[in-house]
Short mmCIF file of C-alpha atoms in Angstrom, two decimals:
data_model
loop_
_atom_site.label_atom_id
_atom_site.label_comp_id
_atom_site.label_asym_id
_atom_site.label_seq_id
_atom_site.Cartn_x
_atom_site.Cartn_y
_atom_site.Cartn_z
CA MET R 1 0.76 -15.65 16.16
CA SER R 2 1.55 -12.25 17.72
CA ARG R 3 1.11 -9.14 15.57
CA GLU R 4 2.41 -5.61 16.00
CA LEU R 5 1.75 -2.45 13.98
CA VAL R 6 4.59 0.07 13.97
CA ILE R 7 3.82 3.53 12.55
CA GLN R 8 6.58 6.01 11.78
CA THR R 9 5.34 9.43 10.70
CA THR R 10 6.99 11.43 7.92
CA SER R 11 6.61 14.96 6.56
CA HIS R 12 4.21 13.62 3.89
CA GLY R 13 2.27 11.06 5.92
CA ALA R 14 3.27 7.82 7.60
CA ASP R 15 5.11 4.53 7.02
CA ILE R 16 3.19 1.57 8.42
CA ALA R 17 4.88 -1.76 9.18
CA LEU R 18 2.97 -4.92 10.11
CA LEU R 19 5.05 -7.47 12.03
CA GLU R 20 4.16 -11.09 12.74
CA GLU R 21 6.37 -12.78 15.34
CA LYS R 22 8.72 -9.75 15.00
CA LYS R 23 9.09 -10.39 11.24
CA LEU R 24 8.16 -7.68 8.76
CA VAL R 25 5.33 -8.98 6.55
CA GLU R 26 3.59 -5.86 5.22
CA LEU R 27 4.82 -2.34 4.56
CA HIS R 28 2.55 0.53 3.57
CA HIS R 29 3.14 4.20 2.89
CA GLU R 30 0.37 6.65 3.56
CA ASN R 31 0.72 9.96 1.73
CA VAL R 32 -1.63 12.74 2.79
CA GLU R 33 -1.58 13.98 -0.82
CA ASP R 34 -2.66 10.62 -2.25
CA GLU R 35 -5.99 10.56 -4.03
CA PHE R 36 -7.93 7.82 -5.76
CA LEU R 37 -7.49 5.12 -3.12
CA VAL R 38 -9.24 1.74 -3.18
CA GLY R 39 -12.74 2.12 -1.75
CA ASP R 40 -13.19 5.83 -2.56
CA VAL R 41 -16.52 6.73 -4.21
CA TYR R 42 -16.66 9.37 -6.95
CA LYS R 43 -19.22 11.03 -9.16
CA GLY R 44 -17.83 10.50 -12.64
CA ARG R 45 -18.92 11.03 -16.20
CA VAL R 46 -18.85 8.59 -19.10
CA ARG R 47 -16.24 9.88 -21.52
CA LYS R 48 -16.02 7.11 -24.10
CA LEU R 49 -17.60 3.72 -24.74
CA LEU R 50 -15.50 0.74 -25.90
CA PRO R 51 -17.97 -1.72 -27.47
CA GLY R 52 -15.18 -4.12 -28.45
CA LEU R 53 -14.14 -4.49 -24.79
CA ASN R 54 -17.70 -4.06 -23.47
CA ALA R 55 -16.34 -1.32 -21.24
CA ALA R 56 -16.18 2.44 -20.82
CA PHE R 57 -13.68 5.13 -19.92
CA ILE R 58 -14.89 7.27 -17.02
CA ASP R 59 -13.64 10.74 -16.10
CA ILE R 60 -13.30 11.02 -12.29
CA GLY R 61 -10.67 13.77 -12.26
CA HIS R 62 -7.56 11.59 -12.58
CA GLU R 63 -5.05 12.46 -15.31
CA LYS R 64 -5.82 9.09 -16.90
CA ASP R 65 -9.41 8.08 -17.58
CA ALA R 66 -10.62 5.30 -15.29
CA PHE R 67 -11.80 1.94 -16.68
CA LEU R 68 -15.23 0.41 -16.05
CA HIS R 69 -16.16 -3.01 -17.44
CA TYR R 70 -19.75 -4.07 -18.08
CA LEU R 71 -19.48 -6.93 -15.56
CA ASP R 72 -18.34 -4.50 -12.85
CA MET R 73 -21.47 -2.36 -13.09
CA GLY R 74 -23.64 -4.73 -11.06
CA PRO R 75 -27.05 -6.12 -11.98
CA ASN R 76 -28.96 -3.12 -10.54
CA ILE R 77 -27.11 -0.38 -12.40
CA ARG R 78 -30.37 0.97 -13.88
CA THR R 79 -31.91 1.26 -10.40
CA GLN R 80 -28.75 2.93 -9.13
CA GLN R 81 -28.66 5.49 -11.98
CA LYS R 82 -32.33 6.34 -11.51
CA PHE R 83 -32.01 6.65 -7.72
CA PHE R 84 -28.94 8.91 -7.77
CA ALA R 85 -30.49 11.14 -10.46
CA GLN R 86 -33.55 11.71 -8.26
CA ALA R 87 -31.72 11.82 -4.92
CA ALA R 88 -29.37 14.57 -6.16
CA ASN R 89 -32.30 17.01 -6.38
CA ASP R 90 -34.97 15.62 -4.03
CA ALA R 91 -34.24 15.27 -0.30
CA GLY R 92 -37.33 13.13 0.12
CA VAL R 93 -35.99 10.25 -1.98
CA GLU R 94 -34.81 7.34 0.18
CA LEU R 95 -33.47 3.95 -0.86
CA ALA R 96 -35.59 2.08 1.73
CA ASN R 97 -38.79 2.64 -0.24
CA PHE R 98 -37.37 3.03 -3.74
CA GLU R 99 -38.80 0.82 -6.49
CA PHE R 100 -36.19 -1.27 -8.30
CA GLU R 101 -35.76 -1.39 -12.08
CA PRO R 102 -35.28 -4.73 -13.90
CA GLU R 103 -31.75 -6.15 -13.58
CA ILE R 104 -29.41 -6.05 -16.59
CA GLN R 105 -28.31 -9.30 -18.23
CA LYS R 106 -24.79 -10.64 -17.66
CA THR R 107 -24.44 -11.13 -21.41
CA GLY R 108 -25.65 -7.62 -22.24
CA LYS R 109 -23.81 -4.77 -23.93
CA ILE R 110 -22.55 -1.62 -22.27
CA THR R 111 -23.97 0.51 -25.09
CA ASP R 112 -27.46 -0.52 -23.97
CA VAL R 113 -26.85 0.92 -20.48
CA LEU R 114 -24.47 3.88 -20.73
CA LYS R 115 -24.10 6.83 -23.10
CA PRO R 116 -21.21 9.30 -23.47
CA GLY R 117 -21.63 12.29 -21.15
CA LEU R 118 -23.86 10.41 -18.71
CA PRO R 119 -23.05 10.97 -14.97
CA ILE R 120 -22.32 7.79 -13.01
CA ILE R 121 -21.43 6.96 -9.40
CA VAL R 122 -18.40 4.66 -9.20
CA GLN R 123 -16.03 3.14 -6.62
CA ILE R 124 -12.31 2.53 -7.07
CA MET R 125 -11.37 -1.17 -7.21
CA LYS R 126 -7.71 -0.70 -8.18
CA GLU R 127 -5.49 2.30 -7.69
CA PRO R 128 -3.70 3.84 -10.70
CA ILE R 129 -0.79 1.57 -11.65
CA SER R 130 2.02 2.64 -13.99
CA THR R 131 0.42 4.20 -17.09
CA LYS R 132 -3.07 2.87 -16.31
CA GLY R 133 -5.83 4.83 -14.66
CA PRO R 134 -7.97 3.51 -11.80
CA ARG R 135 -10.16 0.42 -12.25
CA LEU R 136 -13.77 1.07 -11.26
CA SER R 137 -16.95 -0.64 -10.16
CA SER R 138 -20.41 0.88 -9.96
CA GLN R 139 -21.56 -1.86 -7.57
CA LEU R 140 -20.85 0.09 -4.39
CA SER R 141 -19.86 -1.43 -1.04
CA ILE R 142 -19.14 0.20 2.32
CA ALA R 143 -16.88 -1.92 4.55
CA GLY R 144 -17.14 -1.98 8.33
CA ARG R 145 -15.38 -4.05 10.98
CA TYR R 146 -18.03 -6.78 11.17
CA VAL R 147 -20.19 -6.30 8.07
CA ILE R 148 -20.06 -4.90 4.56
CA LEU R 149 -23.06 -2.88 3.43
CA ILE R 150 -24.05 -3.06 -0.25
CA PRO R 151 -26.78 -0.69 -1.48
CA PHE R 152 -29.29 -1.75 -4.15
CA GLY R 153 -29.55 -5.33 -2.95
CA LYS R 154 -31.68 -7.59 -0.78
CA SER R 155 -29.43 -10.55 0.01
CA MET R 156 -27.20 -11.69 2.88
CA ALA R 157 -23.95 -13.64 2.74
CA ILE R 158 -21.86 -14.97 5.63
CA SER R 159 -18.12 -15.59 5.51
CA LYS R 160 -17.32 -19.20 4.65
CA LYS R 161 -14.66 -19.16 7.37
CA ILE R 162 -17.48 -19.15 9.94
CA ARG R 163 -18.21 -22.88 9.81
CA ASN R 164 -20.35 -23.44 12.91
CA LYS R 165 -23.91 -23.89 11.65
CA GLU R 166 -25.51 -22.57 14.83
CA GLU R 167 -23.35 -19.44 14.75
CA ARG R 168 -24.13 -18.84 11.07
CA GLU R 169 -27.85 -19.13 11.78
CA ARG R 170 -27.55 -16.79 14.80
CA LEU R 171 -25.77 -14.14 12.72
CA ARG R 172 -28.26 -14.52 9.88
CA ARG R 173 -31.19 -14.10 12.25
CA LEU R 174 -29.69 -11.11 14.10
CA LEU R 175 -28.61 -9.17 11.03
CA ASN R 176 -31.82 -9.85 9.13
CA SER R 177 -33.65 -8.21 12.01
CA ILE R 178 -31.58 -4.98 11.80
CA ARG R 179 -30.70 -4.92 8.08
CA PRO R 180 -31.97 -1.74 6.38
CA ALA R 181 -34.36 -2.24 3.47
CA ASN R 182 -32.88 -2.48 -0.04
CA PHE R 183 -29.35 -3.11 1.27
CA SER R 184 -27.41 -6.36 1.00
CA ILE R 185 -25.05 -7.43 3.79
CA ILE R 186 -21.86 -9.51 3.83
CA VAL R 187 -20.94 -10.76 7.30
CA ARG R 188 -17.17 -10.78 7.91
CA THR R 189 -15.26 -13.52 9.74
CA VAL R 190 -14.52 -11.30 12.78
CA ALA R 191 -18.28 -11.05 13.44
CA GLU R 192 -18.22 -14.60 14.83
CA GLY R 193 -19.35 -14.58 18.47
CA LYS R 194 -20.15 -10.85 18.55
CA MET R 195 -23.22 -9.58 20.37
CA VAL R 196 -26.08 -7.82 18.64
CA ALA R 197 -25.12 -4.44 20.17
CA GLU R 198 -21.68 -4.53 18.51
CA LEU R 199 -23.11 -5.62 15.16
CA ASP R 200 -25.83 -2.96 15.34
CA ARG R 201 -23.29 -0.22 16.16
CA ASP R 202 -21.13 -1.23 13.19
CA LEU R 203 -24.14 -1.33 10.86
CA ARG R 204 -25.40 2.08 12.02
CA ASN R 205 -21.95 3.54 11.34
CA LEU R 206 -22.12 2.23 7.75
CA VAL R 207 -25.62 3.65 7.27
CA ASP R 208 -24.26 7.03 8.47
CA LYS R 209 -21.57 6.80 5.77
CA TRP R 210 -24.26 6.09 3.18
CA ASP R 211 -26.14 9.19 4.37
CA LEU R 212 -22.93 11.22 4.05
CA LEU R 213 -22.50 9.95 0.47
CA ILE R 214 -26.01 11.15 -0.41
CA LYS R 215 -25.38 14.50 1.30
CA ASN R 216 -22.19 15.02 -0.73
CA LEU R 217 -24.06 14.04 -3.89
CA ARG R 218 -26.64 16.79 -3.28
CA GLN R 219 -23.82 19.27 -2.69
CA ASN R 220 -22.38 18.23 -6.06
CA LYS R 221 -19.01 17.18 -4.66
CA PRO R 222 -16.85 15.05 -7.01
CA LYS R 223 -15.61 12.79 -4.19
CA LEU R 224 -18.65 11.39 -2.42
CA LEU R 225 -17.02 9.10 0.14
CA GLY R 226 -13.43 8.52 1.20
CA GLU R 227 -12.08 5.18 2.40
CA LEU R 228 -10.33 5.00 5.77
CA ASP R 229 -6.63 5.83 5.84
CA LYS R 230 -4.30 2.84 5.56
CA THR R 231 -3.68 2.55 9.32
CA GLU R 232 -7.37 2.39 10.16
CA SER R 233 -8.03 0.08 7.21
CA ILE R 234 -5.42 -2.42 8.46
CA LEU R 235 -6.76 -2.25 12.01
CA ARG R 236 -10.34 -2.66 10.81
CA ASP R 237 -9.47 -5.79 8.81
CA LEU R 238 -6.90 -7.44 11.06
CA LEU R 239 -7.37 -6.30 14.66
CA ASN R 240 -7.97 -9.31 16.92
CA ASP R 241 -6.55 -10.92 20.05
CA SER R 242 -3.25 -11.63 18.22
CA PHE R 243 -2.40 -7.90 18.17
CA GLN R 244 0.03 -7.19 21.00
CA LYS R 245 0.99 -3.61 20.27
CA VAL R 246 0.36 -0.59 18.04
CA LEU R 247 3.40 1.69 18.34
CA VAL R 248 3.29 5.30 17.08
CA ASP R 249 5.99 7.98 17.17
CA ASN R 250 3.72 11.03 16.79
CA GLU R 251 1.40 12.24 19.57
CA GLN R 252 -1.33 13.54 17.25
CA TYR R 253 -1.32 10.30 15.24
CA TYR R 254 -1.26 8.33 18.51
CA ILE R 255 -4.47 10.04 19.69
CA GLN R 256 -6.11 9.43 16.30
CA VAL R 257 -5.27 5.70 16.32
CA LYS R 258 -6.30 5.31 19.96
CA ASP R 259 -9.66 6.99 19.28
CA TYR R 260 -10.30 4.69 16.32
CA ILE R 261 -9.53 1.51 18.30
CA GLN R 262 -11.72 2.79 21.13
CA ARG R 263 -14.59 3.01 18.64
CA ILE R 264 -14.17 -0.42 17.04
CA ALA R 265 -12.67 -2.49 19.91
CA PRO R 266 -12.60 -0.65 23.28
CA GLN R 267 -11.07 -3.66 25.05
CA LYS R 268 -7.91 -3.30 22.89
CA GLU R 269 -7.34 0.41 23.54
CA HIS R 270 -4.44 -0.35 25.91
CA ILE R 271 -2.28 -1.83 23.14
CA VAL R 272 -1.69 1.61 21.56
CA LYS R 273 1.66 2.98 22.75
CA LEU R 274 3.50 6.24 22.08
CA PHE R 275 7.21 5.88 21.23
CA THR R 276 9.28 8.38 23.21
CA GLY R 277 12.76 7.02 22.60
CA GLU R 278 15.58 8.77 20.79
CA GLY R 279 16.22 8.45 17.09
CA SER R 280 14.13 6.74 14.42
CA LEU R 281 11.36 4.37 15.53
CA TYR R 282 12.09 1.98 12.64
CA LYS R 283 15.78 1.88 13.50
CA SER R 284 15.11 1.33 17.20
CA TYR R 285 12.69 -1.48 16.41
CA GLY R 286 14.97 -3.19 13.89
CA ILE R 287 12.65 -2.55 10.94
CA ASP R 288 15.24 -0.56 8.97
CA LYS R 289 17.55 -3.58 8.97
CA GLN R 290 14.79 -5.90 7.78
CA MET R 291 13.85 -3.48 4.99
CA LYS R 292 17.44 -3.35 3.75
CA THR R 293 17.80 -7.14 3.63
CA LEU R 294 14.36 -8.03 2.26
CA PHE R 295 13.94 -5.82 -0.80
CA GLY R 296 16.94 -6.77 -2.90
CA LYS R 297 17.06 -9.04 -5.92
CA ILE R 298 18.61 -11.70 -3.66
CA VAL R 299 16.93 -12.63 -0.37
CA ASN R 300 18.99 -14.83 1.93
CA LEU R 301 17.49 -17.70 3.91
CA THR R 302 19.05 -19.31 6.96
CA GLY R 303 21.80 -21.83 6.32
CA GLY R 304 22.99 -20.44 2.97
CA ALA R 305 19.93 -20.96 0.75
CA TYR R 306 18.50 -17.91 -1.01
CA LEU R 307 15.80 -16.59 -3.35
CA ILE R 308 16.33 -14.64 -6.57
CA ILE R 309 13.37 -12.40 -7.38
CA GLU R 310 13.06 -11.05 -10.92
CA HIS R 311 10.38 -8.77 -12.36
CA THR R 312 9.23 -8.71 -15.98
CA GLU R 313 6.44 -6.84 -17.74
CA ALA R 314 4.25 -9.95 -17.77
CA MET R 315 5.05 -11.68 -14.47
CA HIS R 316 7.28 -12.06 -11.44
CA VAL R 317 9.73 -14.98 -11.25
CA ILE R 318 11.20 -16.39 -8.04
CA ASP R 319 14.04 -18.92 -8.15
CA VAL R 320 14.95 -21.04 -5.11
CA ASN R 321 18.65 -21.87 -4.71
CA SER R 322 20.30 -24.10 -2.12
CA GLY R 323 23.47 -21.96 -2.27
CA SER R 324 26.25 -23.03 0.10
CA ARG R 325 23.89 -24.84 2.42
CA ARG R 326 25.22 -28.16 3.71
CA SER R 327 22.87 -31.00 4.33
CA ASN R 328 22.70 -33.44 7.22
CA GLU R 329 19.75 -35.22 5.62
CA LYS R 330 20.19 -38.77 4.40
CA ASN R 331 19.47 -38.00 0.78
CA GLN R 332 19.01 -35.20 -1.69
CA GLU R 333 15.20 -35.53 -1.70
CA ASP R 334 14.90 -34.77 2.02
CA ASN R 335 17.30 -31.85 1.66
CA ALA R 336 15.30 -30.42 -1.26
CA LEU R 337 12.05 -30.71 0.71
CA ARG R 338 13.56 -28.94 3.72
CA ILE R 339 14.92 -26.04 1.64
CA ASN R 340 11.70 -25.75 -0.38
CA THR R 341 9.60 -25.67 2.79
CA GLU R 342 11.74 -22.87 4.21
CA ALA R 343 11.66 -21.03 0.87
CA ALA R 344 7.86 -21.29 0.70
CA GLU R 345 7.61 -19.39 4.00
CA GLU R 346 9.78 -16.58 2.65
CA VAL R 347 7.93 -16.53 -0.69
CA ALA R 348 4.56 -16.06 1.07
CA ARG R 349 6.12 -13.28 3.13
CA GLN R 350 7.67 -11.55 0.10
CA LEU R 351 4.39 -11.52 -1.84
CA ARG R 352 2.70 -9.64 1.00
CA LEU R 353 5.67 -7.42 1.75
CA ARG R 354 6.24 -6.25 -1.83
CA ASP R 355 2.53 -6.52 -2.67
CA LEU R 356 3.32 -8.41 -5.86
CA GLY R 357 0.32 -8.90 -8.13
CA GLY R 358 -0.53 -10.69 -11.34
CA ILE R 359 1.25 -13.94 -12.22
CA ILE R 360 4.07 -15.22 -9.99
CA ILE R 361 6.15 -18.23 -11.08
CA ILE R 362 8.24 -20.03 -8.44
CA ASP R 363 10.99 -22.44 -9.45
CA PHE R 364 11.51 -24.70 -6.44
CA ILE R 365 14.35 -27.21 -6.15
CA ASP R 366 13.40 -30.36 -8.05
CA MET R 367 11.82 -33.18 -6.05
CA ARG R 368 11.04 -36.62 -7.46
CA GLN R 369 8.50 -37.94 -4.98
CA PHE R 370 4.88 -36.94 -5.61
CA GLU R 371 4.15 -37.05 -1.88
CA ASN R 372 6.78 -34.39 -1.21
CA LYS R 373 5.39 -32.17 -3.97
CA LYS R 374 1.95 -32.53 -2.45
CA LYS R 375 3.30 -31.60 1.01
CA LEU R 376 5.00 -28.49 -0.38
CA HIS R 377 1.88 -27.36 -2.23
CA ALA R 378 -0.30 -27.83 0.86
CA HIS R 379 2.25 -25.97 3.01
CA LEU R 380 2.37 -23.02 0.60
CA LYS R 381 -1.44 -22.81 0.43
CA GLU R 382 -1.61 -22.81 4.22
CA LEU R 383 0.96 -20.00 4.43
CA MET R 384 -0.94 -17.95 1.86
CA LYS R 385 -4.08 -17.99 4.00
CA GLU R 386 -2.64 -15.02 5.91
CA ASP R 387 -2.61 -13.01 2.67
CA ARG R 388 -5.56 -10.59 2.44
CA ALA R 389 -5.27 -10.26 -1.35
CA LYS R 390 -7.31 -12.68 -3.46
CA HIS R 391 -5.03 -15.38 -4.80
CA SER R 392 -4.85 -18.85 -6.29
CA VAL R 393 -2.01 -21.37 -5.83
CA LEU R 394 -1.79 -24.05 -8.51
CA PRO R 395 -0.18 -27.46 -7.85
CA ILE R 396 3.47 -28.07 -8.74
CA SER R 397 3.85 -28.76 -12.46
CA LYS R 398 5.90 -31.58 -13.94
CA PHE R 399 8.67 -29.04 -14.47
CA GLY R 400 8.80 -28.24 -10.75
CA LEU R 401 7.13 -24.82 -11.11
CA VAL R 402 4.37 -23.33 -8.96
CA GLN R 403 2.11 -20.69 -10.46
CA ILE R 404 0.36 -18.17 -8.22
CA THR R 405 -2.10 -15.53 -9.34
CA ARG R 406 -2.53 -12.68 -6.87
CA GLN R 407 -4.86 -9.73 -6.96
CA ARG R 408 -3.23 -6.43 -7.89
CA VAL R 409 -5.07 -3.44 -6.39
CA ARG R 410 -2.23 -0.93 -5.95
CA PRO R 411 1.32 -0.40 -7.26
CA GLU R 412 3.82 -2.91 -5.92
CA LEU R 413 6.25 -1.77 -3.25
CA ASN R 414 9.79 -1.71 -4.55
CA MET R 415 12.89 -0.31 -2.89
CA ASN R 416 16.29 0.14 -4.48
CA ASN R 417 18.65 -0.92 -1.69
CA ALA R 418 21.79 -0.89 -3.83
CA GLN R 419 24.48 1.48 -2.56
CA THR R 420 27.51 3.04 -4.23
CA CYS R 421 30.52 0.74 -4.02
CA PRO R 422 33.49 2.46 -2.32
CA MET R 423 35.93 0.19 -4.18
CA CYS R 424 34.89 1.37 -7.65
CA LYS R 425 34.45 5.06 -6.71
CA GLY R 426 30.78 5.15 -7.59
CA THR R 427 30.97 3.54 -11.04
CA GLY R 428 29.23 0.34 -9.91
CA GLU R 429 26.74 -0.85 -7.32
CA ALA R 430 26.68 -3.60 -4.73
CA ASN R 431 24.09 -4.95 -2.36
CA PRO R 432 23.94 -3.25 1.07
CA HIS R 433 26.85 -4.10 3.36
CA ILE R 434 24.38 -5.38 5.93
CA MET R 435 23.63 -8.33 3.63
CA VAL R 436 27.33 -9.26 3.55
CA VAL R 437 27.46 -9.11 7.35
CA GLU R 438 24.36 -11.31 7.58
CA GLU R 439 25.92 -13.82 5.18
CA ILE R 440 29.12 -13.99 7.27
CA GLU R 441 27.07 -14.60 10.42
CA ASN R 442 25.15 -17.40 8.68
CA ARG R 443 28.48 -18.96 7.67
CA LEU R 444 29.73 -18.74 11.24
CA THR R 445 26.62 -20.56 12.47
CA GLU R 446 27.23 -23.38 9.99
CA ILE R 447 30.96 -23.53 10.76
CA MET R 448 30.44 -23.91 14.49
CA LYS R 449 28.27 -26.97 13.85
CA GLU R 450 31.01 -28.79 11.90
CA TYR R 451 34.38 -27.41 13.08
CA LYS R 452 35.91 -27.39 16.55
CA GLU R 453 38.00 -24.25 16.07
CA ARG R 454 39.05 -22.09 19.02
CA SER R 455 39.85 -19.06 16.91
CA LEU R 456 39.03 -17.70 13.46
CA ARG R 457 40.27 -14.94 11.16
CA ILE R 458 37.87 -13.03 8.93
CA ILE R 459 39.39 -11.06 6.05
CA VAL R 460 37.07 -8.45 4.54
CA ASN R 461 36.92 -5.16 2.69
CA PRO R 462 37.95 -2.17 4.92
CA PHE R 463 34.38 -0.85 4.80
CA ILE R 464 33.03 -4.13 6.22
CA GLN R 465 35.86 -4.35 8.76
CA SER R 466 34.93 -0.92 10.08
CA HIS R 467 31.30 -1.99 10.42
CA LEU R 468 32.22 -5.20 12.32
CA THR R 469 34.57 -3.53 14.81
CA LYS R 470 33.00 -0.13 15.51
CA GLY R 471 31.64 0.71 18.98
CA MET R 472 32.37 -0.47 22.49
CA VAL R 473 30.26 -3.60 21.98
CA SER R 474 30.96 -4.35 18.32
CA LEU R 475 29.50 -7.10 16.18
CA ARG R 476 32.84 -8.90 16.50
CA TRP R 477 32.49 -9.00 20.29
CA LYS R 478 28.87 -10.12 20.05
CA TRP R 479 29.87 -12.98 17.75
CA MET R 480 32.69 -14.04 20.07
CA TRP R 481 30.28 -14.12 22.99
CA LYS R 482 27.64 -15.98 20.96
CA TYR R 483 29.93 -18.65 19.47
CA LYS R 484 32.48 -18.85 22.35
CA ILE R 485 35.40 -18.41 19.96
CA TRP R 486 38.16 -15.79 19.44
CA ILE R 487 37.66 -13.83 16.20
CA GLU R 488 40.14 -11.55 14.45
CA VAL R 489 38.82 -9.21 11.73
CA GLU R 490 41.41 -8.04 9.17
CA ALA R 491 41.01 -5.60 6.28
CA ASP R 492 42.29 -6.09 2.75
CA GLU R 493 41.91 -3.14 0.38
CA ALA R 494 42.08 -5.46 -2.63
CA PHE R 495 38.83 -7.14 -1.56
CA PHE R 496 35.62 -6.08 -3.25
CA ILE R 497 32.90 -5.12 -0.75
CA THR R 498 31.09 -8.46 -1.07
CA LYS R 499 34.21 -10.63 -0.84
CA TYR R 500 35.38 -12.19 2.41
CA LEU R 501 37.47 -15.14 3.64
CA LEU R 502 37.16 -17.27 6.76
CA LEU R 503 40.45 -18.79 7.94
CA THR R 504 41.38 -21.19 10.72
CA SER R 505 44.07 -20.34 13.26
CA THR R 506 46.59 -22.11 10.96
CA GLY R 507 45.64 -19.96 8.00
CA LYS R 508 43.62 -22.63 6.18
CA GLU R 509 40.59 -21.31 4.30
CA ILE R 510 37.24 -22.69 5.44
CA GLU R 511 35.35 -23.44 2.24
CA ALA R 512 31.58 -23.34 1.80
#
């Protein structure tokens, strides 16, 4: 699978698009004014204890108090509190030779550990969402490309995705030999096959970040350590041989990205390219079009099927519809399986693209055979492996529903792509015209499979007709070349923007 990262800078930061096989799968916005990002470490203060929830509200400078649960404090919270209290005033205190306090019990109470007004070092687990403040953890972790460094620990864990026993033992032996005292290490999947020099360089970089955290603590700064920006975070987590290109439209940002890749993967430095073309990078690369067609309530699939995506306070609901799709399969069961399989691919893509979190319910087209349900479930689980967010996919229920739980760490990405309808003078809204054009093209593809017409007439709203015929090489001409058929496009002012008709040369309507 080929991946590309396309970065379009804005006056407030950058828009970052991740493409897989030219398809948009993730979209991030990086705002230079954003604070309180996942991974940032702050010096906070306990504002209020909530014994009933076994949690506390922590003041870290956000307008809403942040939330810290007892189970998110980590077993060595007493050691951590004692160390930071001493390290803030004594430059001679080092974690390597610090004596640990007894661990707290998992079934303990927060009132036995924290008191109102007590300073505490915390890390953001979830960004502020809606009316809620950040979600915190006091079990700190510093993520690198190959390893994750966890202070106040003495263990080592290796990614389960590294399955070769000899490789696991090699990594365990190498990292145990260079692991700093009183730090735990988690070995990431991308560490597989890496030499000790690369692992050591990554680990030293994380130790330097830990030293910076302590330095900022002694200088009494509220923010002790900042996470990487979103571009570098994506590259750190995903960069591998599948990345074909990183395209940037700003020279300063280009140099920054190139320098970062040179540090973490020098052999991939050549993939960073500077866009020098005219106009918008997203428009030139076709990302604008994908954004307009992928963020509506209705998402079209090939062949006439479509998804309806609804959002409620408690969950997200996705309905799969066969629409006007015609089937060449022998029976309804095979047709349902084919549509559901295609829909599963788009569902997995939409969850990543919109960053939907919480509970997601998917209503697939009913299938009777258990074997087909099992195939669909396995296919969806396989597709979801590309998702970096923690998730769980439950088997299809007897009602034909699939339930997915997906980690929510930041606000979901939502775009209102509705545009003012020219037919109702701004009193109503319709989906973007580009979706109507895409639907017409899908219909043409289906028609050419079943009809042997030499010419067609398309009757549409004047706004759509203008879009189809504008330019020297219009969409109309492209379709005629593609389908080897003469096409006339006529306007009818009585047509609503989403209405259209396809007619044969004799004037007979071609029905769905």
